[in-house]
Short mmCIF file of C-alpha atoms and ligand atoms in Angstrom, two decimals:
data_model
loop_
_atom_site.label_atom_id
_atom_site.label_comp_id
_atom_site.label_asym_id
_atom_site.label_seq_id
_atom_site.Cartn_x
_atom_site.Cartn_y
_atom_site.Cartn_z
CA UNK A 1 10.87 -16.14 -10.99
CA UNK A 2 12.72 -15.70 -7.84
CA UNK A 3 13.81 -12.71 -5.69
CA UNK A 4 16.66 -12.65 -3.43
CA UNK A 5 14.73 -11.91 -0.09
CA UNK A 6 14.88 -12.14 3.47
CA UNK A 7 14.48 -14.55 5.39
CA UNK A 8 14.84 -16.80 2.24
CA UNK A 9 14.55 -15.99 -1.66
CA UNK A 10 11.09 -15.79 -2.75
CA UNK A 11 9.91 -17.94 -5.84
CA UNK A 12 6.62 -16.47 -7.76
CA UNK A 13 5.25 -16.53 -11.26
CA UNK A 14 4.36 -13.42 -13.09
CA UNK A 15 0.88 -14.46 -14.10
CA UNK A 16 -0.21 -15.62 -10.56
CA UNK A 17 1.41 -12.25 -8.84
CA UNK A 18 0.06 -8.53 -8.32
CA UNK A 19 2.03 -5.35 -7.49
CA UNK A 20 -0.01 -3.73 -4.72
CA UNK A 21 0.62 -0.15 -4.03
CA UNK A 22 -0.97 1.15 -0.86
CA UNK A 23 -2.43 4.30 -0.50
CA UNK A 24 0.42 6.60 -2.40
CA UNK A 25 -2.18 9.22 -2.54
CA UNK A 26 -1.91 13.00 -2.13
CA UNK A 27 -3.66 12.80 1.56
CA UNK A 28 -0.71 11.17 2.79
CA UNK A 29 2.04 12.37 1.19
CA UNK A 30 1.53 15.94 0.19
CA UNK A 31 1.11 18.83 2.58
CA UNK A 32 -2.21 19.42 3.42
CA UNK A 33 -4.12 16.02 3.54
CA UNK A 34 -4.82 13.97 6.24
CA UNK A 35 -1.22 12.72 7.11
CA UNK A 36 -0.49 16.17 7.92
CA UNK A 37 -3.40 17.34 10.07
CA UNK A 38 -2.01 14.15 12.34
CA UNK A 39 0.83 15.88 13.05
CA UNK A 40 2.99 14.07 10.66
CA UNK A 41 6.00 15.23 8.40
CA UNK A 42 4.73 14.06 5.21
CA UNK A 43 8.16 15.09 3.27
CA UNK A 44 9.46 11.63 4.92
CA UNK A 45 7.26 9.76 2.59
CA UNK A 46 8.17 11.67 -1.07
CA UNK A 47 11.48 9.89 -0.58
CA UNK A 48 10.29 6.34 -1.99
CA UNK A 49 8.69 8.03 -5.08
CA UNK A 50 11.18 7.01 -7.57
CA UNK A 51 12.16 3.70 -6.40
CA UNK A 52 8.02 2.92 -6.39
CA UNK A 53 7.90 4.03 -9.73
CA UNK A 54 10.87 2.46 -11.32
CA UNK A 55 9.16 -0.99 -9.75
CA UNK A 56 5.95 0.28 -11.03
CA UNK A 57 7.18 0.77 -14.72
CA UNK A 58 9.10 -2.47 -14.96
CA UNK A 59 6.09 -4.28 -13.40
CA UNK A 60 3.59 -2.73 -15.96
CA UNK A 61 6.68 -3.62 -18.79
CA UNK A 62 6.92 -7.38 -17.69
CA UNK A 63 2.93 -7.20 -17.96
CA UNK A 64 2.07 -8.00 -14.28
CA UNK A 65 -1.40 -7.36 -12.73
CA UNK A 66 -1.10 -3.61 -10.83
CA UNK A 67 -3.47 -3.11 -7.66
CA UNK A 68 -3.77 0.58 -6.41
CA UNK A 69 -5.50 1.31 -3.28
CA UNK A 70 -7.02 4.33 -1.34
CA UNK A 71 -7.79 5.30 2.11
CA UNK A 72 -11.01 6.70 1.17
CA UNK A 73 -14.53 7.12 2.80
CA UNK A 74 -17.97 7.96 1.10
CA UNK A 75 -19.03 11.64 1.14
CA UNK A 76 -21.48 10.72 3.71
CA UNK A 77 -18.75 9.28 6.02
CA UNK A 78 -21.44 6.22 6.62
CA UNK A 79 -18.25 4.20 6.34
CA UNK A 80 -16.32 6.14 8.95
CA UNK A 81 -16.55 4.70 12.17
CA UNK A 82 -16.35 7.11 15.33
CA UNK A 83 -13.60 5.17 16.22
CA UNK A 84 -11.80 6.03 13.49
CA UNK A 85 -13.05 9.88 12.76
CA UNK A 86 -12.80 10.67 16.53
CA UNK A 87 -9.12 9.11 17.05
CA UNK A 88 -6.11 11.45 17.79
CA UNK A 89 -5.89 15.36 17.91
CA UNK A 90 -5.78 16.25 14.28
CA UNK A 91 -6.32 19.77 13.17
CA UNK A 92 -8.98 18.41 10.68
CA UNK A 93 -11.22 15.23 10.98
CA UNK A 94 -11.84 12.98 8.31
CA UNK A 95 -14.30 14.75 6.35
CA UNK A 96 -13.57 18.35 6.94
CA UNK A 97 -12.74 20.75 4.24
CA UNK A 98 -8.96 21.31 3.57
CA UNK A 99 -6.57 22.58 1.17
CA UNK A 100 -6.91 19.82 -0.87
CA UNK A 101 -10.69 19.19 -0.66
CA UNK A 102 -12.58 17.05 2.29
CA UNK A 103 -9.96 15.10 3.86
CA UNK A 104 -9.72 11.62 3.05
CA UNK A 105 -13.27 11.34 1.16
CA UNK A 106 -13.58 9.68 -2.16
CA UNK A 107 -13.34 11.91 -5.08
CA UNK A 108 -11.83 15.06 -3.66
CA UNK A 109 -8.51 16.07 -5.09
CA UNK A 110 -6.40 14.94 -1.80
CA UNK A 111 -7.53 11.59 -2.32
CA UNK A 112 -6.14 10.77 -5.86
CA UNK A 113 -3.13 8.78 -6.20
CA UNK A 114 0.21 11.24 -6.93
CA UNK A 115 0.84 11.86 -10.74
CA UNK A 116 4.10 10.06 -10.69
CA UNK A 117 2.40 6.50 -9.60
CA UNK A 118 -1.34 7.38 -11.13
CA UNK A 119 -3.05 4.37 -12.43
CA UNK A 120 -3.35 3.37 -16.17
CA UNK A 121 -6.08 1.60 -18.04
CA UNK A 122 -6.62 -2.16 -16.93
CA UNK A 123 -5.20 -1.74 -13.32
CA UNK A 124 -7.47 -2.38 -10.21
CA UNK A 125 -8.17 0.75 -7.94
CA UNK A 126 -9.60 -0.05 -4.35
CA UNK A 127 -11.12 2.46 -2.31
CA UNK A 128 -10.69 1.16 1.21
CA UNK A 129 -12.58 2.19 4.33
CA UNK A 130 -10.20 0.60 6.77
CA UNK A 131 -6.12 0.27 7.20
CA UNK A 132 -6.22 -3.18 5.53
CA UNK A 133 -6.70 -3.60 1.63
CA UNK A 134 -9.12 -6.65 1.94
CA UNK A 135 -11.42 -5.28 4.93
CA UNK A 136 -14.95 -4.00 3.22
CA UNK A 137 -13.47 -4.35 -0.36
CA UNK A 138 -14.05 -6.91 -2.76
CA UNK A 139 -10.44 -7.33 -3.36
CA UNK A 140 -10.11 -10.95 -2.41
CA UNK A 141 -12.44 -11.87 -4.67
CA UNK A 142 -11.02 -9.93 -7.97
CA UNK A 143 -7.48 -11.42 -7.13
CA UNK A 144 -8.90 -14.83 -7.10
CA UNK A 145 -10.86 -14.60 -10.17
CA UNK A 146 -7.21 -13.66 -11.70
CA UNK A 147 -5.72 -16.32 -10.04
CA UNK A 148 -3.17 -14.59 -8.15
CA UNK A 149 -1.46 -16.16 -5.34
CA UNK A 150 1.44 -13.79 -4.78
CA UNK A 151 1.42 -10.41 -3.90
CA UNK A 152 4.41 -7.68 -4.03
CA UNK A 153 3.58 -4.99 -1.80
CA UNK A 154 4.79 -1.30 -1.82
CA UNK A 155 3.09 1.93 -0.23
CA UNK A 156 2.58 4.18 2.92
CA UNK A 157 2.42 3.72 5.80
CA UNK A 158 4.70 0.68 6.68
CA UNK A 159 3.36 0.07 10.04
CA UNK A 160 -0.35 1.08 9.62
CA UNK A 161 -1.99 0.59 6.15
CA UNK A 162 0.98 -1.50 4.69
CA UNK A 163 1.22 -3.98 7.69
CA UNK A 164 -2.37 -4.41 8.32
CA UNK A 165 -2.89 -4.98 4.29
CA UNK A 166 -0.19 -7.80 4.19
CA UNK A 167 -1.27 -9.56 7.30
CA UNK A 168 -4.69 -9.77 5.86
CA UNK A 169 -3.36 -11.00 2.79
CA UNK A 170 -1.61 -13.58 4.99
CA UNK A 171 -4.51 -15.02 6.59
CA UNK A 172 -6.12 -15.11 3.01
CA UNK A 173 -3.35 -17.87 1.68
CA UNK A 174 -1.25 -15.31 -0.21
CA UNK A 175 2.61 -15.02 -0.24
CA UNK A 176 3.57 -11.77 0.23
CA UNK A 177 6.87 -9.64 -0.12
CA UNK A 178 7.23 -6.12 0.88
CA UNK A 179 9.47 -4.11 -1.30
CA UNK A 180 11.70 -2.34 1.39
CA UNK A 181 12.54 0.73 -0.60
CA UNK A 182 9.12 1.50 -1.98
CA UNK A 183 7.54 1.77 1.71
CA UNK A 184 8.00 4.53 4.10
CA UNK A 185 6.33 5.57 7.62
CA UNK A 186 6.03 8.96 9.32
CA UNK A 187 8.51 7.28 12.03
CA UNK A 188 11.36 5.41 10.73
CA UNK A 189 11.65 3.46 13.58
CA UNK A 190 8.50 1.61 12.89
CA UNK A 191 9.38 1.17 9.20
CA UNK A 192 12.96 -0.54 10.63
CA UNK A 193 10.33 -2.68 13.31
CA UNK A 194 7.94 -3.60 11.06
CA UNK A 195 10.22 -5.04 8.07
CA UNK A 196 12.22 -7.27 10.77
CA UNK A 197 8.73 -8.41 12.26
CA UNK A 198 7.20 -9.30 8.93
CA UNK A 199 10.26 -11.63 8.21
CA UNK A 200 10.97 -12.81 11.79
CA UNK A 201 10.01 -16.41 12.83
CA UNK A 202 10.82 -17.85 9.23
CA UNK A 203 8.67 -15.26 7.73
CA UNK A 204 5.54 -15.32 10.24
CA UNK A 205 4.10 -12.75 7.73
CA UNK A 206 6.13 -12.66 4.55
CA UNK A 207 9.38 -11.57 2.93
CA UNK A 208 11.21 -8.38 2.30
CA UNK A 209 13.50 -7.10 -0.66
CA UNK A 210 14.75 -3.94 -2.20
CA UNK A 211 13.32 -3.26 -5.07
CA UNK A 212 16.64 -3.72 -7.03
CA UNK A 213 16.22 -7.68 -6.49
CA UNK A 214 12.92 -7.23 -7.71
CA UNK A 215 14.28 -5.49 -10.97
CA UNK A 216 16.96 -8.10 -11.15
CA UNK A 217 14.62 -10.90 -11.44
CA UNK A 218 12.45 -9.39 -13.91
CA UNK A 219 15.87 -8.91 -16.16
CA UNK A 220 16.78 -12.02 -16.08
CA UNK A 221 13.35 -13.59 -16.85
CA UNK A 222 13.37 -11.15 -19.83
N1 LIG B 301 -1.38 7.35 9.70
C1 LIG B 301 -0.87 6.69 9.39
O1 LIG B 301 0.31 6.66 9.61
N2 LIG B 301 -1.39 5.84 7.81
C2 LIG B 301 -2.82 6.04 8.05
O2 LIG B 301 -3.46 6.58 8.44
N3 LIG B 301 -3.16 4.93 6.61
C3 LIG B 301 -2.29 4.97 5.97
O3 LIG B 301 -1.23 4.21 6.38
N4 LIG B 301 -2.52 4.35 4.54
#
């Protein structure tokens, strides 16, 4: 299959490609979670939900592997270093009790993926303590076991967890493409810059394309 992408078309096979949705959890997208405690306007992120849902549903329909990640710490915070917990000047820190339970802690209501994109049976769900999806998770091994070489990315936020995950993926040998309208930042200028830096220098990190280009590729293959 081929997606019309930048900086040039992206070639992939369905059986060796996974859709990876980064941290589409209530903590970042709904009021009262980690994103808002950091001082961000979380309403910006909601805008990508319809396009992300359409891409997810089309990918499921085609039979492609889906991976969801959540930024999540263990309840004892043993996987949350002071360099992360003490950063910024948040109203609530990681592990503090908020309106959706303890901030960024596994199992709490705020840590769940939003209903519209909830995982279904057979999909991989990765809890990650860092920004990148590969750091301190078994994701690389799970993908290798399944023969995955190509990754389509969506999720939040573009320049933090999504970009870190794409760079980690590239260093591990994956060809990555970011779905432009399925990712968002609290800072629109950072999203624009991130898309540009991913595909600059001949795709130094990977490719970008609108989700319509993925849907068109899936339609023409069907
Ligand atoms: N703050 C921010 O933009 N993002 C994060 O802290 N985590 C993710 O991007 N998931």
